[in-house]
C-alpha positions as semicolon CSV with decimal commas, in nm:
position;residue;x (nm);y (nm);z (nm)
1;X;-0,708;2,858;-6,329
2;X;-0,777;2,549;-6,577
3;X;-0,744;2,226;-6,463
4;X;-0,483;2,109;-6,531
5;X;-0,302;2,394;-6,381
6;X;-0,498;2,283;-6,031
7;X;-0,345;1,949;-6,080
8;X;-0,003;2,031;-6,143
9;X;-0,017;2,275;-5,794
10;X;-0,198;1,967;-5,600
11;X;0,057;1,773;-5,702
12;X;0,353;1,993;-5,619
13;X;0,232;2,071;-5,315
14;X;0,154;1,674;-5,250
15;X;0,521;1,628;-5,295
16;X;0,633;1,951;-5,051
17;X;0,421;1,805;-4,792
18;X;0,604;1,406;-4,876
19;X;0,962;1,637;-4,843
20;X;0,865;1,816;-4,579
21;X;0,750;1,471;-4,387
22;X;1,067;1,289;-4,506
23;X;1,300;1,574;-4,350
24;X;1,071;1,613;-4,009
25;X;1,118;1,192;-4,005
26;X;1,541;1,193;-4,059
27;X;1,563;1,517;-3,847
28;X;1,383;1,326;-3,498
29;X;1,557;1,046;-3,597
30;X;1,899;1,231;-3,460
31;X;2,008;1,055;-3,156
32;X;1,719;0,799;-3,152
33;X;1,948;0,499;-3,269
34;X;1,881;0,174;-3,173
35;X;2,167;-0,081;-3,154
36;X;2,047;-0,455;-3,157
37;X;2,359;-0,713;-3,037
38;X;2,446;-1,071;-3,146
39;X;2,728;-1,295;-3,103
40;X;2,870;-1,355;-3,456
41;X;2,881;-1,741;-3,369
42;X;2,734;-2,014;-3,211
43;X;2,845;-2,390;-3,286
44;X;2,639;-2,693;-3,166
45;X;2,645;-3,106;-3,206
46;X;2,380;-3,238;-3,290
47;X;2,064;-3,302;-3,043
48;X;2,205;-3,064;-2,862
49;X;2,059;-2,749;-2,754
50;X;2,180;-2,439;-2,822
51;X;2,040;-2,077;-2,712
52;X;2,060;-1,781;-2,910
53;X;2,094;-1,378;-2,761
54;X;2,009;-1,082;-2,882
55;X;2,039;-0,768;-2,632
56;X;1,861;-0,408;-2,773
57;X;1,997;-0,059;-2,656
58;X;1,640;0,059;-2,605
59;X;1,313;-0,077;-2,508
60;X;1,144;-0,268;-2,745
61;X;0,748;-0,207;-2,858
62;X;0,555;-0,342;-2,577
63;X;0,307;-0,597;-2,694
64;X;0,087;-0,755;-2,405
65;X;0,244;-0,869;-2,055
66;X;0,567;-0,996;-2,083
67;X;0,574;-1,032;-2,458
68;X;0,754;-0,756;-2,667
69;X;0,771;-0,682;-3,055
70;X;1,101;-0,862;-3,133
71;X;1,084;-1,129;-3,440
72;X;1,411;-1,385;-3,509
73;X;1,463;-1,458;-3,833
74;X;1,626;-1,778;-4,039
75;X;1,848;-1,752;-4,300
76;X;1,995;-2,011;-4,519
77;X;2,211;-1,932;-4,823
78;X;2,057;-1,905;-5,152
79;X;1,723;-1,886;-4,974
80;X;1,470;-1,638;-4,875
81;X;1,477;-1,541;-4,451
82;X;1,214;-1,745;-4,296
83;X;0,980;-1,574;-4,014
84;X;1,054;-1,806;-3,675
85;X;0,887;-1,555;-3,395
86;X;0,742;-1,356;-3,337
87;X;0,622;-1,055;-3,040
88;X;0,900;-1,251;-2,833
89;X;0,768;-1,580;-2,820
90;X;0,486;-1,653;-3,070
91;X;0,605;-1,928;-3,322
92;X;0,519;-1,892;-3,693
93;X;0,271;-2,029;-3,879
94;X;0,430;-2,445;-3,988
95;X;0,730;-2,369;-3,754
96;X;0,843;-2,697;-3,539
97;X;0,823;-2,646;-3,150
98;X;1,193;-2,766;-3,113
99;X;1,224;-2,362;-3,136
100;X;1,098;-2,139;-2,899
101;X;1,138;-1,748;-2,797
102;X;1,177;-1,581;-2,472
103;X;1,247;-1,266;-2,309
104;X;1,415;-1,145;-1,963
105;X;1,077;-0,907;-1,976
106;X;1,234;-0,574;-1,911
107;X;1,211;-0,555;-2,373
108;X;1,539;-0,537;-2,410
109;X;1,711;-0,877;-2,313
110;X;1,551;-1,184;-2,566
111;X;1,665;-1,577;-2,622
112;X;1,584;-1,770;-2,934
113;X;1,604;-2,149;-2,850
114;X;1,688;-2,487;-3,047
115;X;1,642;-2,789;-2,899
116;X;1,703;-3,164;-3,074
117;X;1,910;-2,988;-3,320
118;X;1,938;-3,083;-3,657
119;X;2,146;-3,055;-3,943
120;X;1,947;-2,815;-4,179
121;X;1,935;-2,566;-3,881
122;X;2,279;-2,428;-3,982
123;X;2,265;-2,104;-4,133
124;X;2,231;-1,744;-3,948
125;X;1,992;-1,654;-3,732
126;X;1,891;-1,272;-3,685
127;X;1,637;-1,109;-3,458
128;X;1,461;-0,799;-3,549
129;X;1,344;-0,556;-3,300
130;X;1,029;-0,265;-3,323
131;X;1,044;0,028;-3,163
132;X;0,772;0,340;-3,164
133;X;0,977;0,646;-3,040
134;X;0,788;0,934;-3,003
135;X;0,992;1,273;-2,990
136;X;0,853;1,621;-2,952
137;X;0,530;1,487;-3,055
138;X;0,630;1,325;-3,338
139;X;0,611;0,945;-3,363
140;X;0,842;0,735;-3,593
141;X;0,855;0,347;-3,617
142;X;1,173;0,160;-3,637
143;X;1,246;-0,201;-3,696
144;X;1,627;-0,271;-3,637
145;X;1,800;-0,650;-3,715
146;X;2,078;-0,727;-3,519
147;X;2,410;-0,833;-3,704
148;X;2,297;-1,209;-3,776
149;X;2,450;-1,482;-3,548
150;X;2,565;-1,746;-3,745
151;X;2,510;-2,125;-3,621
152;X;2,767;-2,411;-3,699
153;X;2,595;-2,792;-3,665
154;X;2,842;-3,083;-3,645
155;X;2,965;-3,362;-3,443
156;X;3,284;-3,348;-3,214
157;X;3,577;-3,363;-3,410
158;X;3,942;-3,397;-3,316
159;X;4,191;-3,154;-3,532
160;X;4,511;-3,266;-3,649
161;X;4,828;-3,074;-3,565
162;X;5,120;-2,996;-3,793
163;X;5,416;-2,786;-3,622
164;X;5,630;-2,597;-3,850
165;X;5,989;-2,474;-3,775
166;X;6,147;-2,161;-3,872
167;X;6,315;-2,067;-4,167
168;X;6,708;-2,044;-4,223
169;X;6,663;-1,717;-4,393
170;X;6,488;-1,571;-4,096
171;X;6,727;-1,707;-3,844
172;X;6,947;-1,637;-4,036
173;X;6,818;-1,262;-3,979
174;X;6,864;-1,323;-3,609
175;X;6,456;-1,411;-3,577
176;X;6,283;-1,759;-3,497
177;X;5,899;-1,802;-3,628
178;X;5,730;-2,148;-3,555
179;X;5,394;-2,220;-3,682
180;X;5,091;-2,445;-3,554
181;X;4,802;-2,539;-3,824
182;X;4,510;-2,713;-3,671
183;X;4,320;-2,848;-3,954
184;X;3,952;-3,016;-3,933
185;X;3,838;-2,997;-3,637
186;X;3,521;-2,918;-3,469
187;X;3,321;-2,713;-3,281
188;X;3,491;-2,388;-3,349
189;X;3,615;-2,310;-2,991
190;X;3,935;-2,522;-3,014
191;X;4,235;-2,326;-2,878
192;X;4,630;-2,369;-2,914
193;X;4,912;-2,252;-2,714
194;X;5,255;-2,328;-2,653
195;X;5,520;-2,471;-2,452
196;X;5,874;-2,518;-2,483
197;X;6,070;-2,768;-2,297
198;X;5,725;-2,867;-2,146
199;X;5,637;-2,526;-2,008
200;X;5,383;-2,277;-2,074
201;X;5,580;-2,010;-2,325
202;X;5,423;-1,747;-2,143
203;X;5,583;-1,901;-1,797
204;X;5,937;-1,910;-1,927
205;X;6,212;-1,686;-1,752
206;X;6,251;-1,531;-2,152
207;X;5,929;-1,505;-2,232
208;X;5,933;-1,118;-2,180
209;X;6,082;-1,123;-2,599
210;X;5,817;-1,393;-2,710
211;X;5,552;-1,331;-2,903
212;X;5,223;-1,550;-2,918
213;X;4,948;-1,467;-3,141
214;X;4,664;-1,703;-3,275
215;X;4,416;-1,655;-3,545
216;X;3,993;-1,742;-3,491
217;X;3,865;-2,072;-3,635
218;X;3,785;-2,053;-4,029
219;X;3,526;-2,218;-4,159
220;X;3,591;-2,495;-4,478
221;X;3,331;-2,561;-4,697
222;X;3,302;-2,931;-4,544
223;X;3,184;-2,770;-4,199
224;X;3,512;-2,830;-4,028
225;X;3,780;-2,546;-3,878
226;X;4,106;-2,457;-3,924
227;X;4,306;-2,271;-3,677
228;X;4,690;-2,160;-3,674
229;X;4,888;-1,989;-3,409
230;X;5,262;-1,856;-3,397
231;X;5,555;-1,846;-3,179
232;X;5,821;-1,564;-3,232
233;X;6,145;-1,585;-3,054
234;X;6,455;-1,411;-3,101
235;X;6,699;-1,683;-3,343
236;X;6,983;-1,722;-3,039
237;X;6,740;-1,825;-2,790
238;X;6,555;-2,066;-3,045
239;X;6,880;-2,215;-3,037
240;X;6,880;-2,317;-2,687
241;X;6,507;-2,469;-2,669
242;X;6,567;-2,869;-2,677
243;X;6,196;-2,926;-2,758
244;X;5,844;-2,704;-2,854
245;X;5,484;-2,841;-2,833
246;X;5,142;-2,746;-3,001
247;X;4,897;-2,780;-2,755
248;X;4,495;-2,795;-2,879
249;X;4,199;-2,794;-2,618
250;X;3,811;-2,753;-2,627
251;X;3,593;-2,782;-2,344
252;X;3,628;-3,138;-2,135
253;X;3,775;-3,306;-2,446
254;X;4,097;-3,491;-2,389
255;X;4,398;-3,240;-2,530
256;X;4,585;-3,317;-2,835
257;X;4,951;-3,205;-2,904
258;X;5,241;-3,210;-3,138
259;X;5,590;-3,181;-3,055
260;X;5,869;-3,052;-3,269
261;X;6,252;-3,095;-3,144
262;X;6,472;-2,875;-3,247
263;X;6,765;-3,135;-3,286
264;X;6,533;-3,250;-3,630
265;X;6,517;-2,909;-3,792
266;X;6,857;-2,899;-4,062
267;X;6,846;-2,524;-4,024
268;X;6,866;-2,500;-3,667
């Protein structure tokens, strides 16, 4: 056998043995996911601070007592993801100590924290677990992100309230759509409801044909939320409401509302 031809078979079977670990790898991998949870978004003023979760469906790498292998992650758009912690709680290298990383210590349950927060620590925040699972003697290494939880960073912000009134083509098709747009407002957790005649829609003795449906806050480009809800009401009983209200809340702010009489719509 020449040379060459012993290079050519250490190299082919170099690559069945790369195969062969490749398949052995995918095939204990089978069952073995790991599922790493985030809430999709967080919204804070600023000073404020503002915790981060991140819950993992198995048992993170242990590291040394009550610290675990799980790393959380920075990202800003248009920007490379910036190491935070790391093993639970260890800050990174020029990282400020207004952040800081815990963990409930049973390696599955972990907290990033922000305190004094500031405006350029918008952006999304991920956390990144690592995991040895070893399976019928075979040991593979995993390292799992969680789906990013995205942080909002602005200052208390009223929204203003526009109702709409339905349309004479739709009452006209014996239906009654009304329409609340709550523009610019902040944090994201405003909510709107309803009431009509200065009741809750959902109390009303004909509220069994309403409909009530609201969509989650969208986010402008100038950091501020938009929200919209909708009332749907058969058209003969929109015609006996004297009066419907928007209704916006958030935490212990004071409530905001707009009122629409039906007396001022032409088409009614």
């Amino acid at each position: 056998m020449t040379t060459e031809d012993t290079e050519i078979l250490l190299i082919t079977n170099m690559t069945f043995i790369f195969i062969w670990t490749l398949l052995c790898f995918t095939q204990e991998s089978v069952g073995q996911n790991v599922v790493v949870t985030q809430s999709a978004v967080k919204s804070v003023q600023l000073s404020q601070t503002v915790s981060i979760d991140c819950k993992v469906s198995r048992q993170v790498a242990h590291h040394s007592g009550s610290n675990y292998y799980l790393a959380w992650y920075h990202h800003k758009t248009g920007e490379a993801p910036k190491l935070l912690i790391d093993r639970t709680s260890d800050r990174f290298s020029g990282i400020s100590s207004r952040f800081s990383g815990s963990g409930a210590g049973n390696g599955l349950d972990f907290t990033l924290t922000i305190s004094g927060v500031q405006a350029e620590d918008s952006g999304v925040y991920y956390c990144q677990s690592y995991h040895w699972i070893n399976s019928q003697n075979f040991v593979s290494l995993w390292y799992t992100f969680g789906g990013g939880t995205r942080l909002d960073v602005g200052r208390d912000v009223r929204p203003s309230l526009t109702v709409l009134p339905p349309s004479r083509e739709e009452l006209q098709q014996g239906k009654a759509t009304l329409m609340c747009l709550a523009n610019k407002g902040f944090p994201s957790d405003w909510s709107l409801s309803w009431k009509v005649d200065g009741s809750s829609s959902s109390s009303s003795s004909s509220s069994s044909s309403w409909e009530e449906s609201r969509s989650p806050g969208v986010l402008q480009e100038d950091g501020l939320y938009s929200w919209s809800s909708t009332l749907r009401l058969p058209a003969d009983q929109w015609r006996k409401v004297g009066s419907v209200s928007c209704e916006a809340t958030q935490g212990s702010q004071t409530p905001l509302s707009e009122t629409l009489r039906r007396d001022q719509c032409s088409q009614s």
